[in-house]
XYZ file of C-alpha atoms in Angstrom:
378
model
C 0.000 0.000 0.000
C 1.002 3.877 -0.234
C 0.631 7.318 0.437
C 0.278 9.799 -2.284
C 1.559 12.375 0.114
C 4.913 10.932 -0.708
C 4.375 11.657 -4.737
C 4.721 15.185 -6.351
C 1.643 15.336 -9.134
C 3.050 16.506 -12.595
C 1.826 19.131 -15.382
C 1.069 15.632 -17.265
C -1.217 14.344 -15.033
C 0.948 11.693 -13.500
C 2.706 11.688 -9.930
C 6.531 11.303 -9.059
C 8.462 10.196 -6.135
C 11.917 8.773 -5.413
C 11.535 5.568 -4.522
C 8.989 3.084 -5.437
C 6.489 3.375 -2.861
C 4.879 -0.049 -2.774
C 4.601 -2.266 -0.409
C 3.556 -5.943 0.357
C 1.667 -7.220 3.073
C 3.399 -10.346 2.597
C 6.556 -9.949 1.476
C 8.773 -13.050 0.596
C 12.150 -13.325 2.906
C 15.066 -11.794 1.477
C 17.768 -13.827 0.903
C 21.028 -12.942 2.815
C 22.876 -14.208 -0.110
C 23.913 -11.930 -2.482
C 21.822 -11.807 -5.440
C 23.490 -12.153 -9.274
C 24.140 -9.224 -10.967
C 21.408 -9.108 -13.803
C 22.522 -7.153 -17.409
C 19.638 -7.485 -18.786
C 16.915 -9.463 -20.240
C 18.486 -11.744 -22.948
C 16.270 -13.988 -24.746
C 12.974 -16.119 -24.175
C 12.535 -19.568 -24.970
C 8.290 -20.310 -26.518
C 6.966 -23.539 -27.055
C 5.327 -23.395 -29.569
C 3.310 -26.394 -31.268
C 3.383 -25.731 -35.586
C 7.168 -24.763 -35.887
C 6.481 -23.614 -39.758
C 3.677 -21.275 -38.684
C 5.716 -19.842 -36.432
C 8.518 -19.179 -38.453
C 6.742 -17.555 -41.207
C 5.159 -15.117 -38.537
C 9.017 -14.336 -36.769
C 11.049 -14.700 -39.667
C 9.005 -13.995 -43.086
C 6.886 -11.448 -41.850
C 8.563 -9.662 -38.526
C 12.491 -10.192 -40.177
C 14.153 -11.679 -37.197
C 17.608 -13.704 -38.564
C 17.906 -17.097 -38.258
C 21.064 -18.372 -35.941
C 20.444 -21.725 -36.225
C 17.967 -24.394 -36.761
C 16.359 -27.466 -37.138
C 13.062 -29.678 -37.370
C 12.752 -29.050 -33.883
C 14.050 -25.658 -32.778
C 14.880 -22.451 -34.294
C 17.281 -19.714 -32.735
C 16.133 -16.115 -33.930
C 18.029 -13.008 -33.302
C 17.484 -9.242 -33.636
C 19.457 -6.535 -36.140
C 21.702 -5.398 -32.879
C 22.257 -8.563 -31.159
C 25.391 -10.142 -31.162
C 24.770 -12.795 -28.416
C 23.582 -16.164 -30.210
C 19.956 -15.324 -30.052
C 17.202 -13.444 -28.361
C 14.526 -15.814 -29.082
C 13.634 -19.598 -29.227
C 10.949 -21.368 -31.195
C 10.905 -24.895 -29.447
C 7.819 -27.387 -31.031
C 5.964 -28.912 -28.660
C 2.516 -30.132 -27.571
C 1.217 -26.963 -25.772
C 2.053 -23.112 -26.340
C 3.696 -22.011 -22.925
C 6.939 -20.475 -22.122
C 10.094 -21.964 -21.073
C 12.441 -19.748 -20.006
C 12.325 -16.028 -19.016
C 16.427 -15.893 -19.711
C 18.722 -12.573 -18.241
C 22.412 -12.460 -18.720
C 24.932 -12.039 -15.970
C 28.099 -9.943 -15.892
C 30.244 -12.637 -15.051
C 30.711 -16.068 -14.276
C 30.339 -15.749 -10.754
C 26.916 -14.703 -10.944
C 26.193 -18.515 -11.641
C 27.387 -19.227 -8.281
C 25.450 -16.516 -6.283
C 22.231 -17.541 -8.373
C 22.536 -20.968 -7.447
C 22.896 -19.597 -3.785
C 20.187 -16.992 -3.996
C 17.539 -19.566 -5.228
C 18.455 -22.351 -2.661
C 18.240 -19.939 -0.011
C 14.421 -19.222 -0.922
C 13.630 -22.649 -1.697
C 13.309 -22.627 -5.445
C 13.630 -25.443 -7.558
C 17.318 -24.631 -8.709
C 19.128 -27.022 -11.778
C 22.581 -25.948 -13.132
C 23.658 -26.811 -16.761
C 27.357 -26.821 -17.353
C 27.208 -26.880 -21.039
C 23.726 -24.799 -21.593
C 20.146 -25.432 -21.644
C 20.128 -24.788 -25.257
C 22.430 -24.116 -28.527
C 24.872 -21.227 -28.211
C 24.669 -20.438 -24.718
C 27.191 -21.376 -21.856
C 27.088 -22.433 -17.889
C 23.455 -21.791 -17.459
C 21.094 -21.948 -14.318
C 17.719 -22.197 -14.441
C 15.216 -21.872 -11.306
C 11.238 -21.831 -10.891
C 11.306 -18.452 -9.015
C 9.149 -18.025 -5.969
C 6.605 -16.468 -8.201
C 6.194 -19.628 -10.475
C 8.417 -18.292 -13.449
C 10.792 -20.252 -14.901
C 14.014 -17.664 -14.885
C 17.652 -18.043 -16.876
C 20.248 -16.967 -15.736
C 23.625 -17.199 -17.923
C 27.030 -15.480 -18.906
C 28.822 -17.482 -22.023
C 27.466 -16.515 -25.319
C 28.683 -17.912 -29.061
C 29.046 -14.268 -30.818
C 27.272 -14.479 -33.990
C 27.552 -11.312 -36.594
C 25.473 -8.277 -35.584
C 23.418 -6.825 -38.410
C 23.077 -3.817 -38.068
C 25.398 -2.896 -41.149
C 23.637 -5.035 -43.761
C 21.416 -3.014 -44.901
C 20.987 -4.791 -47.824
C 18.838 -7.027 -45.618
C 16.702 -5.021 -43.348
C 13.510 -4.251 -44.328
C 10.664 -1.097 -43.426
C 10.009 -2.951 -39.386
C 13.487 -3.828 -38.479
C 13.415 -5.310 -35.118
C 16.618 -4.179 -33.513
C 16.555 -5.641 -30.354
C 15.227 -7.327 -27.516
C 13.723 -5.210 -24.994
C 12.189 -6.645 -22.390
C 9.435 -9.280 -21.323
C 5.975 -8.719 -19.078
C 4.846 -11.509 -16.755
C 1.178 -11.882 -15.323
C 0.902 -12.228 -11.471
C -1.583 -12.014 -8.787
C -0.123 -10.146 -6.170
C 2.296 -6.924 -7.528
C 3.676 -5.361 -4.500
C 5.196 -9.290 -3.697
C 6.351 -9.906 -6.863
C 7.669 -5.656 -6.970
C 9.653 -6.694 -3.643
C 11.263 -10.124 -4.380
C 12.596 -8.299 -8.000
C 14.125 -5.482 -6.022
C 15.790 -7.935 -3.534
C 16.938 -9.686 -7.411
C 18.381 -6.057 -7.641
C 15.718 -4.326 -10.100
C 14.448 -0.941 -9.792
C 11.219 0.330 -10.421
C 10.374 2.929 -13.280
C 6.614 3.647 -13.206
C 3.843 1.653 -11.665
C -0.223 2.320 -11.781
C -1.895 2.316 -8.376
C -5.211 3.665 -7.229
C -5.822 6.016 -4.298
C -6.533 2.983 -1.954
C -2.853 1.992 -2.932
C -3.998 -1.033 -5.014
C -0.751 -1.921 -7.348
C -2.235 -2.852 -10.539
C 1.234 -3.376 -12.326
C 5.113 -1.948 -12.091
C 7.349 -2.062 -14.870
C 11.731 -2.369 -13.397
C 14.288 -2.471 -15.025
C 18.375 -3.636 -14.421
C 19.332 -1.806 -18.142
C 18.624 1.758 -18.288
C 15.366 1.909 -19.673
C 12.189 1.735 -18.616
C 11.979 -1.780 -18.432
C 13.470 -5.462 -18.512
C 9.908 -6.927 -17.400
C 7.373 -5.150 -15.672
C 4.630 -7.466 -13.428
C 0.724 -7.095 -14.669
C -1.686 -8.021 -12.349
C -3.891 -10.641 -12.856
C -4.152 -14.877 -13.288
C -0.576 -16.093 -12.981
C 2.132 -16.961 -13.231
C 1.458 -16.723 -17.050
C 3.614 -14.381 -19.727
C 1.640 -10.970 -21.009
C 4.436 -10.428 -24.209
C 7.769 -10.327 -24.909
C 8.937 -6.964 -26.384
C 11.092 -6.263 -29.378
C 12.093 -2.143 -29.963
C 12.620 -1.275 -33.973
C 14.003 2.612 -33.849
C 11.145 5.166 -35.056
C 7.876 4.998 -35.093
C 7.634 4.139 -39.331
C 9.000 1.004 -38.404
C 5.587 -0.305 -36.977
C 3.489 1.504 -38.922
C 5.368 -0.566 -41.825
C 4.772 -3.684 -40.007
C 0.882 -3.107 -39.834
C 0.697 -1.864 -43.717
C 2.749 -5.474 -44.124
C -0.160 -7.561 -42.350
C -2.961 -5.798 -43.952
C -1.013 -6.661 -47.390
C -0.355 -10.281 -46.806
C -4.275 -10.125 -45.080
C -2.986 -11.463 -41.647
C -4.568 -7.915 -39.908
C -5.725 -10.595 -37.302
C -2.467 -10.733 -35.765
C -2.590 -7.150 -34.719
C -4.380 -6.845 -31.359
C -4.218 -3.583 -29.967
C -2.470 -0.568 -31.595
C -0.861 0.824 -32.743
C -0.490 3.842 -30.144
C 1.301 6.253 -27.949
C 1.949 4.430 -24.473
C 1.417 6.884 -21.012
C 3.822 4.385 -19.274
C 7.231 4.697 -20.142
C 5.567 7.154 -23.275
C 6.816 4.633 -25.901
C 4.942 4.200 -29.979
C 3.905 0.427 -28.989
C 1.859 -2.497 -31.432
C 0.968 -5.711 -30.122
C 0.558 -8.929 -31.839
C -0.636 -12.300 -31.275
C 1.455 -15.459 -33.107
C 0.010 -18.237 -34.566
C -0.095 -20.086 -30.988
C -1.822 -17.091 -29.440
C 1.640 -15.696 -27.748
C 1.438 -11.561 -27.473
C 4.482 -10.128 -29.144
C 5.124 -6.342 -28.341
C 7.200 -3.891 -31.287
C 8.044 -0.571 -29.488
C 10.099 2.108 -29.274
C 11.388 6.021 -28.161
C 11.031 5.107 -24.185
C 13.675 7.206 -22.474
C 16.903 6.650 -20.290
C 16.711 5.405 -17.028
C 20.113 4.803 -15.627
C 21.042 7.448 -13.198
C 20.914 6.444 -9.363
C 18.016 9.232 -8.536
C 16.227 8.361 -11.688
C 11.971 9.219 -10.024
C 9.526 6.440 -10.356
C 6.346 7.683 -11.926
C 3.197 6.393 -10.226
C -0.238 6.676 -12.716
C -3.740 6.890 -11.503
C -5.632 3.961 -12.686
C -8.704 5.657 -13.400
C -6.102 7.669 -16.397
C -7.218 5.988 -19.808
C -3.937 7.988 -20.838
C -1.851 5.630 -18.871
C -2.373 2.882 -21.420
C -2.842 5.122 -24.344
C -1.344 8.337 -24.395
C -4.493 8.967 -26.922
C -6.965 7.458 -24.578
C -8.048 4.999 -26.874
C -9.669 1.521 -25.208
C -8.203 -1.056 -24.316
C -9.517 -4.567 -25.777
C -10.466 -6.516 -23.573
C -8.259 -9.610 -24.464
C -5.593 -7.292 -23.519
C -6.190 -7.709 -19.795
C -7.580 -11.134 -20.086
C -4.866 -13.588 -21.999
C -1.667 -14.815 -21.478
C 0.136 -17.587 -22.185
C 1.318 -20.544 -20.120
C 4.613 -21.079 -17.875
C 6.266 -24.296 -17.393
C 8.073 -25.802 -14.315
C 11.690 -26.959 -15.039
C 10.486 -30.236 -16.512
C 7.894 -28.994 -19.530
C 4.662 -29.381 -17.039
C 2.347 -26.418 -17.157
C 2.074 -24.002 -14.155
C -0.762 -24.278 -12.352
C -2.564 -20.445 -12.711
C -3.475 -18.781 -9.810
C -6.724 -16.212 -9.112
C -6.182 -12.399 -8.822
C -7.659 -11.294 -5.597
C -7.025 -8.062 -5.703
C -8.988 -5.675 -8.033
C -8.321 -6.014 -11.199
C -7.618 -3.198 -13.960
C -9.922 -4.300 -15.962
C -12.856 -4.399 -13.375
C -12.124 -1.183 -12.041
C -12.139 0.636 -15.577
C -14.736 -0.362 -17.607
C -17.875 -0.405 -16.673
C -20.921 -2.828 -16.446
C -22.245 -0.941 -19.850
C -18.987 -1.612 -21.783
C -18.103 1.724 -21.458
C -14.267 2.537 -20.505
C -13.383 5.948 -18.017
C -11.334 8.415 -17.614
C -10.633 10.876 -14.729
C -11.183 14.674 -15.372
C -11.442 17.660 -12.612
C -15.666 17.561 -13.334
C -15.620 13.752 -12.449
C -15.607 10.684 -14.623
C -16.443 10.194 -18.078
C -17.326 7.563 -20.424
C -14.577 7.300 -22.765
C -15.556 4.522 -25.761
C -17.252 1.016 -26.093
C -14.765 -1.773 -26.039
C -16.804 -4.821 -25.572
């Protein structure tokens, strides 16, 4: 819970303070170990169960480059990357995710994962030679939130792309930017990632002091993964950044040529949080697949968090346009460390959704003359 006497209120209509205000009534221990210095969010591993589908949706039509692959995985990387890969497309008999992978500044890291996990009681396993093609010493762990986290350091360099131009085309994704991960209890999940060592950038609260999400971040940006509130553990979307705002625009003009429109679920837009261009996309299996870009820099030690009403339709749209429904709703699956779904457990807290659109279908907005109806989304 918090106190908005602890937040400045802005000329935009948002409210600042210094640090993250948010706190969980009950929080998990904090391990005395010291936690493993997180870089940033690396890649993601998706099951994903018609391999060819998928690869015409990530690889014909979005242009990620193809590290490696085979009938049964593929490694896909983005224009800046020059780690092996930023995402995996593993077949399989149910769309879920696998991993949720961050890389480490060194090898130590490994070590004080290991320790940081077994000291809250997490399933912990430890791969010598990599949990998949192309990456090193790797540990994996079902964090006390139900995720199933990466944590690595050894990469295989492959070529960055960034100078073949000949190559790129109008919605160059250039690289990974971060993930988003569905949970039922934010201020929990907010404290256990700061004891990880992430920061938070913005959240969205109500006046009661209900945390409705929080986006943190170890790079400086605005994010790495931000928690959603809702049914979990299950993902939201993984995020890919192209550089101006053309670059999606392209991307949509793309699916309504090849007549795959359907793919495009919300967007595209003008974020309030972390005031990004944004488009989101579902894959062939249903997984939600962000393209974004122009957030801002994060990095410096008294960087404010920004705290947004809920009751702001410009905190999801800078444009206050709706937001559909499936939006808030769908996710995709999580697996434990041997392929077996996550069970997903209920929100009981309020939920976004609930306390924003109304029982006539009607989303609102908060103005100084009281609330207003502010278009139809169901």
């Amino acid at each position: 819970m918090t106190n908005r006497d602890d937040m400045t209120l802005t000329s935009a209509g948002y409210y600042v303070s210094q640090e993250a205000p948010i706190h969980p009534e009950n929080p998990l221990p904090t391990p005395k170990s010291t936690p493993p210095d997180v870089l940033r969010c690396a890649y993601m591993e998706l099951i994903v169960t018609d391999l060819a589908a998928s690869r015409q949706f990530y690889v014909d039509i979005l242009g990620l480059y193809v590290t490696a692959e085979d009938d049964e995985v593929i490694y896909l990387r983005s224009t800046e990357e020059f780690i092996h890969h930023n995402l995996v497309l593993r077949k399989g008999p149910i769309a879920a995710v696998a991993a949720f992978s961050y890389r480490v500044r060194s090898a130590e890291d490994l070590d004080r994962a290991v320790e940081f996990y077994t000291e809250l009681g997490c399933d912990v396993r430890r791969e010598p030679e990599g949990f998949v093609k192309g990456v090193g010493d790797s540990v994996r762990v079902v964090d006390p939130l139900g995720f199933p986290y990466e944590f690595f350091h050894a990469s295989e360099h492959v070529e960055r792309m960034s100078w073949r131009y000949d190559l790129h085309i109008p919605g160059e994704l250039v690289r990974l930017d971060h993930f988003n991960q569905i949970t039922p209890d934010v201020p929990r999940a907010v404290r256990y990632m700061q004891d990880l060592g992430f920061r938070v950038t913005e959240d969205i609260q109500d006046e009661e002091g209900t945390v409705y999400a929080a986006w943190m971040r170890r790079k400086p940006t605005v994010h790495d993964t931000a928690m959603t509130g809702g049914d979990g553990p299950r993902m939201h979307h993984v995020c890919f950044a192209t550089h101006e705002k053309h670059n999606i625009l392209a991307i949509c003009d793309k699916l309504g040529a090849l007549r795959r429109s359907d793919s495009i679920e919300r967007g595209p837009g003008r974020h309030g949080v972390s005031n990004a261009f944004y488009l989101y996309l579902r894959d062939p299996d249903g997984h939600r697949v962000e393209v974004y870009t122009q957030d801002y820099y994060t990095g410096d030690p008294d960087n404010p968090v920004i705290t947004w009403d809920v009751h702001d339709n410009q905190r999801r749209d800078w444009w206050g346009n709706p937001v559909v429904p499936s939006w808030y709703t769908d996710g995709s699956l999580v697996l434990d460390l041997d392929g077996n779904p996550q069970p997903v457990v209920a929100r009981t807290d309020s939920s976004e959704m609930a306390v924003t659109i109304g029982a006539d279908g009607f989303s609102y907005t908060r103005t100084e003359d009281g609330e207003k109806k502010l278009g139809n989304q169901l």
